[in-house]
mmCIF file of C-alpha atoms and ligand atoms in Angstrom:
data_model
loop_
_atom_site.group_PDB
_atom_site.id
_atom_site.type_symbol
_atom_site.label_atom_id
_atom_site.label_comp_id
_atom_site.label_asym_id
_atom_site.label_seq_id
_atom_site.Cartn_x
_atom_site.Cartn_y
_atom_site.Cartn_z
ATOM 1 C CA MET A 1 0.000 0.000 0.000
ATOM 2 C CA LYS A 2 1.457 3.316 -1.111
ATOM 3 C CA THR A 3 0.304 6.903 -0.965
ATOM 4 C CA TYR A 4 0.927 8.791 -4.198
ATOM 5 C CA LEU A 5 0.891 12.530 -4.669
ATOM 6 C CA VAL A 6 0.221 12.936 -8.385
ATOM 7 C CA THR A 7 0.449 16.520 -9.617
ATOM 8 C CA GLY A 8 -1.362 17.516 -12.801
ATOM 9 C CA GLY A 9 -3.550 14.417 -12.561
ATOM 10 C CA CYS A 10 -6.392 16.047 -14.502
ATOM 11 C CA GLY A 11 -4.167 16.609 -17.538
ATOM 12 C CA PHE A 12 -3.516 14.196 -20.382
ATOM 13 C CA ILE A 13 -0.780 11.909 -19.046
ATOM 14 C CA GLY A 14 -1.589 12.451 -15.357
ATOM 15 C CA SER A 15 -5.176 11.262 -15.755
ATOM 16 C CA ASN A 16 -4.060 8.255 -17.800
ATOM 17 C CA PHE A 17 -1.505 7.485 -15.060
ATOM 18 C CA ILE A 18 -4.109 7.610 -12.272
ATOM 19 C CA LEU A 19 -6.481 5.380 -14.260
ATOM 20 C CA TYR A 20 -3.555 3.024 -14.929
ATOM 21 C CA LEU A 21 -2.771 2.786 -11.182
ATOM 22 C CA PHE A 22 -6.389 1.861 -10.389
ATOM 23 C CA LYS A 23 -6.463 -0.646 -13.248
ATOM 24 C CA LYS A 24 -3.210 -2.311 -12.203
ATOM 25 C CA TYR A 25 -3.388 -2.176 -8.396
ATOM 26 C CA GLY A 26 -7.114 -1.923 -7.733
ATOM 27 C CA GLU A 27 -7.879 0.101 -4.634
ATOM 28 C CA GLU A 28 -4.817 -0.855 -2.597
ATOM 29 C CA ASN A 29 -3.094 2.560 -2.877
ATOM 30 C CA THR A 30 -4.170 6.057 -1.924
ATOM 31 C CA ILE A 31 -3.940 8.583 -4.741
ATOM 32 C CA ILE A 32 -3.937 12.316 -4.078
ATOM 33 C CA ASN A 33 -4.349 14.307 -7.243
ATOM 34 C CA LEU A 34 -3.234 17.939 -6.968
ATOM 35 C CA ASP A 35 -4.228 19.987 -9.969
ATOM 36 C CA LYS A 36 -4.774 23.707 -10.509
ATOM 37 C CA LEU A 37 -7.262 22.997 -13.318
ATOM 38 C CA THR A 38 -5.801 25.233 -15.969
ATOM 39 C CA TYR A 39 -7.391 25.092 -19.427
ATOM 40 C CA ALA A 40 -5.565 21.736 -19.891
ATOM 41 C CA GLY A 41 -6.961 20.040 -16.782
ATOM 42 C CA ASN A 42 -10.303 18.280 -16.952
ATOM 43 C CA PRO A 43 -11.733 16.465 -13.893
ATOM 44 C CA GLU A 44 -14.135 14.647 -16.265
ATOM 45 C CA ASN A 45 -11.155 12.489 -17.266
ATOM 46 C CA LEU A 46 -11.362 10.828 -13.847
ATOM 47 C CA ARG A 47 -15.135 10.550 -13.572
ATOM 48 C CA SER A 48 -14.926 6.725 -13.388
ATOM 49 C CA ILE A 49 -12.845 6.716 -10.177
ATOM 50 C CA GLU A 50 -13.677 10.043 -8.525
ATOM 51 C CA LYS A 51 -16.010 8.543 -5.918
ATOM 52 C CA LEU A 52 -13.589 5.875 -4.710
ATOM 53 C CA PRO A 53 -12.596 6.430 -1.071
ATOM 54 C CA ASN A 54 -8.875 6.153 -1.774
ATOM 55 C CA TYR A 55 -8.923 8.840 -4.493
ATOM 56 C CA ILE A 56 -8.577 12.411 -3.221
ATOM 57 C CA PHE A 57 -8.719 15.441 -5.470
ATOM 58 C CA VAL A 58 -7.197 18.737 -4.300
ATOM 59 C CA GLN A 59 -7.622 21.773 -6.505
ATOM 60 C CA GLY A 60 -4.471 23.770 -5.926
ATOM 61 C CA ASP A 61 -1.306 25.222 -7.364
ATOM 62 C CA ILE A 62 2.074 23.502 -7.020
ATOM 63 C CA CYS A 63 3.550 26.967 -6.407
ATOM 64 C CA ASP A 64 1.365 27.424 -3.304
ATOM 65 C CA GLU A 65 3.684 26.428 -0.438
ATOM 66 C CA LYS A 66 0.896 26.413 2.138
ATOM 67 C CA CYS A 67 -1.262 24.072 0.063
ATOM 68 C CA ILE A 68 1.641 21.679 -0.549
ATOM 69 C CA ARG A 69 2.675 21.759 3.120
ATOM 70 C CA GLU A 70 -0.886 20.889 4.176
ATOM 71 C CA ILE A 71 -0.903 17.873 1.845
ATOM 72 C CA PHE A 72 2.380 16.571 3.256
ATOM 73 C CA ASN A 73 1.154 17.232 6.821
ATOM 74 C CA SER A 74 -2.137 15.425 6.205
ATOM 75 C CA TYR A 75 -0.856 12.339 4.382
ATOM 76 C CA GLU A 76 2.244 10.166 4.585
ATOM 77 C CA ILE A 77 3.225 10.538 0.967
ATOM 78 C CA ASP A 78 5.433 7.744 -0.406
ATOM 79 C CA TYR A 79 5.682 8.778 -4.039
ATOM 80 C CA VAL A 80 5.517 12.195 -5.661
ATOM 81 C CA VAL A 81 4.851 11.843 -9.383
ATOM 82 C CA HIS A 82 5.206 15.309 -10.823
ATOM 83 C CA PHE A 83 3.341 15.832 -14.095
ATOM 84 C CA ALA A 84 1.917 19.324 -13.503
ATOM 85 C CA ALA A 85 3.305 21.782 -16.008
ATOM 86 C CA GLU A 86 2.474 24.244 -18.700
ATOM 87 C CA SER A 87 3.064 21.896 -21.607
ATOM 88 C CA HIS A 88 2.351 23.523 -24.957
ATOM 89 C CA VAL A 89 5.343 24.815 -26.957
ATOM 90 C CA ASP A 90 3.256 27.290 -29.002
ATOM 91 C CA ARG A 91 1.910 28.942 -25.854
ATOM 92 C CA SER A 92 5.443 29.234 -24.449
ATOM 93 C CA ILE A 93 6.520 31.067 -27.610
ATOM 94 C CA LEU A 94 3.701 33.598 -27.138
ATOM 95 C CA SER A 95 4.385 34.095 -23.422
ATOM 96 C CA SER A 96 6.904 32.245 -21.264
ATOM 97 C CA LYS A 97 6.358 33.593 -17.739
ATOM 98 C CA GLU A 98 3.745 31.035 -16.700
ATOM 99 C CA PHE A 99 6.106 28.294 -17.892
ATOM 100 C CA VAL A 100 8.872 29.506 -15.601
ATOM 101 C CA VAL A 101 6.468 29.931 -12.684
ATOM 102 C CA SER A 102 4.727 26.543 -12.889
ATOM 103 C CA ASN A 103 7.481 24.413 -14.370
ATOM 104 C CA VAL A 104 10.497 25.770 -12.489
ATOM 105 C CA LEU A 105 9.247 27.471 -9.315
ATOM 106 C CA GLY A 106 6.521 24.858 -8.834
ATOM 107 C CA THR A 107 9.132 22.096 -9.006
ATOM 108 C CA THR A 108 11.277 23.684 -6.277
ATOM 109 C CA VAL A 109 8.254 24.070 -4.011
ATOM 110 C CA LEU A 110 7.449 20.374 -4.391
ATOM 111 C CA LEU A 111 11.065 19.298 -3.936
ATOM 112 C CA ASP A 112 11.405 21.328 -0.739
ATOM 113 C CA ALA A 113 8.153 20.030 0.719
ATOM 114 C CA ALA A 114 9.007 16.403 -0.079
ATOM 115 C CA ARG A 115 12.523 16.780 1.270
ATOM 116 C CA LYS A 116 11.297 18.281 4.523
ATOM 117 C CA ALA A 117 8.656 15.579 4.988
ATOM 118 C CA TRP A 118 11.010 12.691 4.195
ATOM 119 C CA LEU A 119 14.233 13.811 5.865
ATOM 120 C CA CYS A 120 15.080 11.760 8.955
ATOM 121 C CA GLY A 121 18.699 12.655 9.605
ATOM 122 C CA ASP A 122 21.641 14.240 7.914
ATOM 123 C CA ASP A 123 20.784 13.676 4.238
ATOM 124 C CA THR A 124 19.027 10.412 5.060
ATOM 125 C CA TYR A 125 15.407 9.833 4.196
ATOM 126 C CA LEU A 126 12.572 7.595 5.306
ATOM 127 C CA THR A 127 12.729 4.334 3.365
ATOM 128 C CA GLY A 128 10.595 3.745 0.293
ATOM 129 C CA LYS A 129 10.177 7.392 -0.624
ATOM 130 C CA ARG A 130 10.562 8.559 -4.203
ATOM 131 C CA TYR A 131 10.156 11.823 -6.140
ATOM 132 C CA LEU A 132 9.718 11.270 -9.877
ATOM 133 C CA GLN A 133 10.068 14.191 -12.273
ATOM 134 C CA VAL A 134 8.178 13.590 -15.504
ATOM 135 C CA SER A 135 10.242 15.253 -18.193
ATOM 136 C CA THR A 136 10.540 15.283 -21.951
ATOM 137 C CA ASP A 137 12.968 14.440 -24.751
ATOM 138 C CA GLU A 138 12.647 18.089 -25.832
ATOM 139 C CA VAL A 139 15.245 19.059 -23.205
ATOM 140 C CA TYR A 140 17.897 17.502 -25.491
ATOM 141 C CA GLY A 141 17.213 19.890 -28.388
ATOM 142 C CA ALA A 142 16.899 18.610 -31.949
ATOM 143 C CA LEU A 143 18.480 15.885 -34.093
ATOM 144 C CA GLY A 144 19.371 15.772 -37.770
ATOM 145 C CA ALA A 145 18.313 12.874 -39.975
ATOM 146 C CA THR A 146 20.196 10.317 -37.873
ATOM 147 C CA GLY A 147 21.130 9.625 -34.236
ATOM 148 C CA TYR A 148 19.239 9.301 -30.960
ATOM 149 C CA PHE A 149 19.051 11.078 -27.603
ATOM 150 C CA SER A 150 20.593 9.036 -24.800
ATOM 151 C CA GLU A 151 20.606 9.973 -21.108
ATOM 152 C CA ARG A 152 24.145 11.322 -21.661
ATOM 153 C CA THR A 153 23.134 13.709 -24.464
ATOM 154 C CA PRO A 154 23.838 17.277 -23.252
ATOM 155 C CA LEU A 155 20.768 19.400 -22.545
ATOM 156 C CA ASP A 156 20.162 21.917 -25.342
ATOM 157 C CA PRO A 157 16.539 23.059 -25.132
ATOM 158 C CA HIS A 158 15.285 25.403 -27.861
ATOM 159 C CA SER A 159 11.797 26.553 -26.845
ATOM 160 C CA PRO A 160 10.797 28.387 -23.653
ATOM 161 C CA TYR A 161 8.769 25.257 -22.769
ATOM 162 C CA SER A 162 11.712 22.874 -23.102
ATOM 163 C CA ALA A 163 14.042 25.393 -21.413
ATOM 164 C CA SER A 164 11.721 25.489 -18.392
ATOM 165 C CA LYS A 165 11.584 21.674 -18.307
ATOM 166 C CA ALA A 166 15.392 21.454 -18.548
ATOM 167 C CA ALA A 167 15.737 23.971 -15.701
ATOM 168 C CA ALA A 168 13.399 21.848 -13.573
ATOM 169 C CA ASP A 169 15.357 18.683 -14.428
ATOM 170 C CA LEU A 170 18.587 20.342 -13.322
ATOM 171 C CA LEU A 171 16.994 21.399 -10.042
ATOM 172 C CA VAL A 172 15.766 17.865 -9.402
ATOM 173 C CA LYS A 173 19.206 16.453 -10.178
ATOM 174 C CA SER A 174 20.776 19.048 -7.873
ATOM 175 C CA TYR A 175 18.593 17.815 -4.983
ATOM 176 C CA TYR A 176 20.102 14.382 -5.508
ATOM 177 C CA ASP A 177 23.667 15.665 -5.902
ATOM 178 C CA THR A 178 23.418 18.098 -2.981
ATOM 179 C CA HIS A 179 20.928 16.505 -0.598
ATOM 180 C CA LYS A 180 20.961 12.831 -1.713
ATOM 181 C CA MET A 181 17.211 13.100 -2.125
ATOM 182 C CA PRO A 182 15.574 9.935 -3.575
ATOM 183 C CA ILE A 183 14.697 11.184 -7.052
ATOM 184 C CA ASN A 184 14.344 9.930 -10.597
ATOM 185 C CA ILE A 185 13.868 11.826 -13.825
ATOM 186 C CA THR A 186 12.122 10.258 -16.815
ATOM 187 C CA ARG A 187 12.379 11.825 -20.266
ATOM 188 C CA CYS A 188 9.738 10.624 -22.660
ATOM 189 C CA SER A 189 9.051 11.166 -26.335
ATOM 190 C CA ASN A 190 5.712 12.477 -27.684
ATOM 191 C CA ASN A 191 2.697 10.744 -26.163
ATOM 192 C CA TYR A 192 -0.651 10.120 -27.814
ATOM 193 C CA GLY A 193 -3.875 8.568 -26.551
ATOM 194 C CA PRO A 194 -7.191 9.510 -24.921
ATOM 195 C CA TYR A 195 -7.821 12.631 -22.794
ATOM 196 C CA GLN A 196 -5.316 14.933 -24.538
ATOM 197 C CA TYR A 197 -6.371 18.567 -24.934
ATOM 198 C CA PRO A 198 -6.950 19.170 -28.653
ATOM 199 C CA GLU A 199 -4.177 21.694 -29.178
ATOM 200 C CA LYS A 200 -1.438 19.067 -29.676
ATOM 201 C CA LEU A 201 -0.970 17.476 -33.113
ATOM 202 C CA ILE A 202 -2.869 14.176 -32.907
ATOM 203 C CA PRO A 203 -6.022 15.290 -31.018
ATOM 204 C CA LEU A 204 -6.083 18.558 -32.988
ATOM 205 C CA ILE A 205 -6.051 16.723 -36.306
ATOM 206 C CA ILE A 206 -8.647 14.159 -35.208
ATOM 207 C CA THR A 207 -11.071 16.722 -33.798
ATOM 208 C CA ASN A 208 -10.623 19.128 -36.724
ATOM 209 C CA CYS A 209 -11.383 16.259 -39.121
ATOM 210 C CA LEU A 210 -14.485 15.353 -37.126
ATOM 211 C CA ILE A 211 -15.823 18.916 -37.255
ATOM 212 C CA LYS A 212 -14.479 19.505 -40.821
ATOM 213 C CA LYS A 213 -12.115 22.327 -39.925
ATOM 214 C CA PRO A 214 -8.828 22.918 -41.809
ATOM 215 C CA LEU A 215 -5.858 20.839 -40.625
ATOM 216 C CA PRO A 216 -2.962 23.249 -39.985
ATOM 217 C CA VAL A 217 0.461 21.792 -40.855
ATOM 218 C CA TYR A 218 3.574 23.695 -39.816
ATOM 219 C CA GLY A 219 6.178 24.360 -42.546
ATOM 220 C CA ASP A 220 6.707 21.419 -44.892
ATOM 221 C CA GLY A 221 5.205 18.893 -42.452
ATOM 222 C CA MET A 222 8.476 16.940 -42.409
ATOM 223 C CA ASN A 223 9.311 17.395 -38.708
ATOM 224 C CA VAL A 224 9.806 13.995 -37.114
ATOM 225 C CA ARG A 225 8.572 12.875 -33.691
ATOM 226 C CA ASP A 226 8.898 9.544 -31.888
ATOM 227 C CA TRP A 227 5.363 8.606 -30.760
ATOM 228 C CA LEU A 228 4.510 6.499 -27.707
ATOM 229 C CA TYR A 229 1.061 5.346 -26.624
ATOM 230 C CA VAL A 230 0.343 7.007 -23.270
ATOM 231 C CA GLU A 231 -0.297 3.751 -21.402
ATOM 232 C CA ASP A 232 3.208 2.532 -22.296
ATOM 233 C CA HIS A 233 4.540 5.746 -20.715
ATOM 234 C CA CYS A 234 2.435 5.148 -17.575
ATOM 235 C CA ARG A 235 3.809 1.601 -17.307
ATOM 236 C CA ALA A 236 7.366 2.920 -17.563
ATOM 237 C CA ILE A 237 6.777 5.484 -14.795
ATOM 238 C CA ASP A 238 5.303 2.789 -12.555
ATOM 239 C CA LEU A 239 8.362 0.615 -13.198
ATOM 240 C CA VAL A 240 10.815 3.421 -12.426
ATOM 241 C CA LEU A 241 9.007 4.132 -9.133
ATOM 242 C CA GLU A 242 9.201 0.462 -8.147
ATOM 243 C CA LYS A 243 12.581 -0.569 -9.555
ATOM 244 C CA GLY A 244 14.500 2.474 -10.775
ATOM 245 C CA ILE A 245 17.846 3.211 -9.175
ATOM 246 C CA ILE A 246 17.730 6.339 -7.046
ATOM 247 C CA GLY A 247 19.300 9.360 -8.731
ATOM 248 C CA GLU A 248 19.059 7.885 -12.241
ATOM 249 C CA ILE A 249 17.548 9.390 -15.374
ATOM 250 C CA TYR A 250 15.607 7.104 -17.747
ATOM 251 C CA ASN A 251 14.711 7.882 -21.350
ATOM 252 C CA ILE A 252 11.383 6.460 -22.551
ATOM 253 C CA GLY A 253 10.574 6.191 -26.249
ATOM 254 C CA GLY A 254 8.560 4.259 -28.737
ATOM 255 C CA HIS A 255 11.015 3.439 -31.579
ATOM 256 C CA ASN A 256 8.208 4.867 -33.626
ATOM 257 C CA GLU A 257 9.213 7.821 -35.788
ATOM 258 C CA TRP A 258 6.783 9.547 -38.107
ATOM 259 C CA THR A 259 6.765 12.894 -39.887
ATOM 260 C CA ASN A 260 3.861 15.168 -38.981
ATOM 261 C CA ILE A 261 2.416 14.906 -42.472
ATOM 262 C CA GLU A 262 2.512 11.091 -42.331
ATOM 263 C CA ILE A 263 0.578 11.166 -39.035
ATOM 264 C CA ILE A 264 -2.002 13.525 -40.512
ATOM 265 C CA LYS A 265 -2.501 11.325 -43.582
ATOM 266 C CA ILE A 266 -2.877 8.179 -41.432
ATOM 267 C CA ILE A 267 -5.627 9.880 -39.388
ATOM 268 C CA ILE A 268 -7.410 11.178 -42.496
ATOM 269 C CA SER A 269 -7.245 7.790 -44.175
ATOM 270 C CA TYR A 270 -8.722 5.967 -41.154
ATOM 271 C CA LEU A 271 -11.541 8.492 -40.738
ATOM 272 C CA HIS A 272 -12.227 8.511 -44.486
ATOM 273 C CA ASN A 273 -12.458 4.701 -44.629
ATOM 274 C CA TYR A 274 -14.313 3.988 -41.379
ATOM 275 C CA TYR A 275 -16.169 7.152 -40.364
ATOM 276 C CA ASP A 276 -17.013 9.652 -43.094
ATOM 277 C CA THR A 277 -15.875 9.591 -46.738
ATOM 278 C CA SER A 278 -16.074 13.378 -46.940
ATOM 279 C CA ILE A 279 -13.003 13.623 -44.659
ATOM 280 C CA ASP A 280 -10.052 13.809 -47.033
ATOM 281 C CA GLU A 281 -6.693 15.456 -47.693
ATOM 282 C CA SER A 282 -8.327 18.622 -49.041
ATOM 283 C CA LEU A 283 -8.609 19.683 -45.360
ATOM 284 C CA ILE A 284 -4.782 19.938 -45.112
ATOM 285 C CA THR A 285 -3.579 23.560 -44.915
ATOM 286 C CA PHE A 286 0.133 24.354 -44.769
ATOM 287 C CA VAL A 287 0.855 27.295 -42.424
ATOM 288 C CA THR A 288 3.976 29.313 -41.520
ATOM 289 C CA ASP A 289 6.389 27.143 -39.570
ATOM 290 C CA ARG A 290 6.596 27.332 -35.755
ATOM 291 C CA LYS A 291 9.466 29.592 -34.636
ATOM 292 C CA GLY A 292 12.537 27.524 -33.712
ATOM 293 C CA HIS A 293 10.704 24.323 -34.745
ATOM 294 C CA ASP A 294 12.898 21.335 -33.797
ATOM 295 C CA ARG A 295 13.348 19.094 -36.842
ATOM 296 C CA ARG A 296 13.585 15.653 -35.295
ATOM 297 C CA TYR A 297 13.394 13.973 -31.883
ATOM 298 C CA ALA A 298 14.222 10.292 -31.360
ATOM 299 C CA ILE A 299 14.887 8.461 -28.121
ATOM 300 C CA ASP A 300 17.415 5.765 -27.334
ATOM 301 C CA ALA A 301 15.544 3.826 -24.625
ATOM 302 C CA THR A 302 18.188 1.094 -24.210
ATOM 303 C CA LYS A 303 18.798 1.895 -20.542
ATOM 304 C CA ILE A 304 15.223 1.398 -19.319
ATOM 305 C CA GLU A 305 14.858 -1.635 -21.600
ATOM 306 C CA GLU A 306 18.026 -3.362 -20.380
ATOM 307 C CA GLU A 307 18.006 -2.306 -16.721
ATOM 308 C CA LEU A 308 14.286 -2.400 -15.931
ATOM 309 C CA GLY A 309 12.930 -4.649 -18.694
ATOM 310 C CA TRP A 310 10.509 -2.086 -20.136
ATOM 311 C CA VAL A 311 9.443 -2.177 -23.780
ATOM 312 C CA PRO A 312 6.459 -0.510 -25.441
ATOM 313 C CA ILE A 313 3.658 -3.019 -25.979
ATOM 314 C CA VAL A 314 1.042 -0.998 -27.874
ATOM 315 C CA SER A 315 1.839 -0.864 -31.605
ATOM 316 C CA PHE A 316 1.255 2.427 -33.398
ATOM 317 C CA GLN A 317 -1.394 0.812 -35.580
ATOM 318 C CA GLU A 318 -3.351 -0.321 -32.504
ATOM 319 C CA GLY A 319 -2.764 2.853 -30.467
ATOM 320 C CA ILE A 320 -3.771 5.317 -33.167
ATOM 321 C CA ILE A 321 -7.020 3.439 -33.846
ATOM 322 C CA LYS A 322 -7.858 3.369 -30.111
ATOM 323 C CA THR A 323 -7.117 7.088 -29.938
ATOM 324 C CA ILE A 324 -9.205 8.028 -32.973
ATOM 325 C CA GLU A 325 -12.101 5.890 -31.764
ATOM 326 C CA TRP A 326 -11.905 7.501 -28.303
ATOM 327 C CA TYR A 327 -12.185 11.010 -29.813
ATOM 328 C CA ILE A 328 -15.112 9.925 -31.983
ATOM 329 C CA ALA A 329 -16.904 8.511 -28.920
ATOM 330 C CA ASN A 330 -16.133 11.528 -26.716
ATOM 331 C CA LEU A 331 -16.415 14.443 -29.125
ATOM 332 C CA ASP A 332 -19.114 16.068 -26.990
ATOM 333 C CA LEU A 333 -16.679 16.252 -24.020
ATOM 334 C CA ILE A 334 -13.882 17.877 -26.003
ATOM 335 C CA PRO A 335 -13.430 21.656 -26.055
ATOM 336 C CA VAL A 336 -13.317 22.374 -29.807
HETATM 337 P P1 LIG B 401 -1.224 18.694 -19.872
HETATM 338 O O1 LIG B 401 -1.008 20.099 -20.320
HETATM 339 O O2 LIG B 401 -2.236 17.856 -20.570
HETATM 340 O O3 LIG B 401 -1.602 18.666 -18.317
HETATM 341 C C1 LIG B 401 -0.970 19.475 -17.378
HETATM 342 C C2 LIG B 401 -1.786 19.432 -16.101
HETATM 343 O O4 LIG B 401 -1.073 20.181 -15.101
HETATM 344 C C3 LIG B 401 -3.160 20.080 -16.241
HETATM 345 O O5 LIG B 401 -4.141 19.257 -15.628
HETATM 346 C C4 LIG B 401 -3.020 21.407 -15.514
HETATM 347 O O6 LIG B 401 -4.234 21.855 -14.937
HETATM 348 C C5 LIG B 401 -1.975 21.065 -14.460
HETATM 349 N N1 LIG B 401 -1.200 22.235 -14.013
HETATM 350 C C6 LIG B 401 -0.556 23.134 -14.777
HETATM 351 N N2 LIG B 401 0.034 24.051 -14.007
HETATM 352 C C7 LIG B 401 -0.216 23.701 -12.701
HETATM 353 C C8 LIG B 401 0.139 24.255 -11.449
HETATM 354 N N3 LIG B 401 0.871 25.375 -11.362
HETATM 355 N N4 LIG B 401 -0.279 23.630 -10.325
HETATM 356 C C9 LIG B 401 -1.040 22.492 -10.388
HETATM 357 N N5 LIG B 401 -1.425 21.955 -11.575
HETATM 358 C C10 LIG B 401 -1.017 22.542 -12.710
HETATM 359 O O7 LIG B 401 0.218 18.019 -19.922
HETATM 360 P P2 LIG B 401 0.614 16.523 -20.310
HETATM 361 O O8 LIG B 401 0.741 16.429 -21.780
HETATM 362 O O9 LIG B 401 -0.241 15.578 -19.575
HETATM 363 O O10 LIG B 401 2.091 16.470 -19.708
HETATM 364 C C11 LIG B 401 2.311 16.090 -18.347
HETATM 365 C C12 LIG B 401 3.796 16.155 -18.058
HETATM 366 O O11 LIG B 401 4.491 15.269 -18.933
HETATM 367 C C13 LIG B 401 4.399 17.538 -18.282
HETATM 368 O O12 LIG B 401 5.326 17.778 -17.261
HETATM 369 C C14 LIG B 401 5.096 17.414 -19.630
HETATM 370 O O13 LIG B 401 6.216 18.260 -19.692
HETATM 371 C C15 LIG B 401 5.507 15.960 -19.632
HETATM 372 N N6 LIG B 401 5.618 15.320 -20.950
HETATM 373 C C16 LIG B 401 4.594 15.388 -21.840
HETATM 374 C C17 LIG B 401 4.714 14.729 -23.063
HETATM 375 C C18 LIG B 401 3.582 14.732 -24.064
HETATM 376 O O14 LIG B 401 3.747 14.218 -25.170
HETATM 377 N N7 LIG B 401 2.411 15.268 -23.736
HETATM 378 C C19 LIG B 401 5.870 14.027 -23.375
HETATM 379 C C20 LIG B 401 6.905 13.970 -22.428
HETATM 380 C C21 LIG B 401 6.752 14.614 -21.216
#
């Protein structure tokens, strides 16, 4: 029996992670979900478990020291799984302050609260405690046509979003180096699946197709991302919490590279064949490229595969169909 503090649990990956914990472990753990409910947070995502006695929702801000202190005073937290963040690159290009506040300051507030609650001597901590920072491959910058990001790749973030995530990663690592705090950092490639706010590529394209709006494609559409089904990411986080070596960083990736335009055509083709023949490539609209748009991301996940035995189990073909079908079934819940 563990008590988890999950931050950002009403967002895309956080809500999938909480549902995954209930699916895998039943009701044996206590899950506290702390979420500010920004535009990206939707409590509806957790409707199926919200009445369970061992699920506790707290609406609050990770930057609010008093709120965080009260949570640590009220519950014996074993695991902090820190998802909460401003997460959209385009928004960070328009205005970066909120990214620094939530992603960097918020992380230090959580680290300090966890450290204080778990410290039981001079840089020694209660056993079984773990702080996991959920980070992104975007902290490594961009790749050319070949090569992969490993955990040893130097950080070289290009957008205000990825810069704020890299800053947070460095703070988390510093709490291990300085204070020996029991931390891990995971850096994952692009996720897709249910419950994602429709501003990111895959849910945006699916929902725009469903409501017959133009499909905006940045630049030439040839930017490459490595896509991972969200449940495979949740499984990896669970594994790192249970078996990861304290202080280590683990890359998580799908070995599943696609250009943006390929992804868009796959979605159109599925919807055209199985949903509505009027959905076709005429909806594609090329728009001015994103400023500083990273060309390619690709993860070398050898470390988590060899040391912890993790591999992705949902194929892209299966995952993209599940995702499209979920958006079709839940279109009325999606802010479009
Ligand atoms: P999201 O934008 O869907 O959800 C973020 C959640 O955090 C929302 O529920 C929001 O309300 C909450 N939040 C934001 N600021 C907060 C604050 N100050 N206090 C409390 N709650 C706050 O994001 P996501 O796509 O689920 O990403 C979750 C984490 O995973 C992020 O840290 C992101 O950097 C990382 N990540 C995402 C991806 C991806 O493909 N989406 C890939 C790798 C890593």
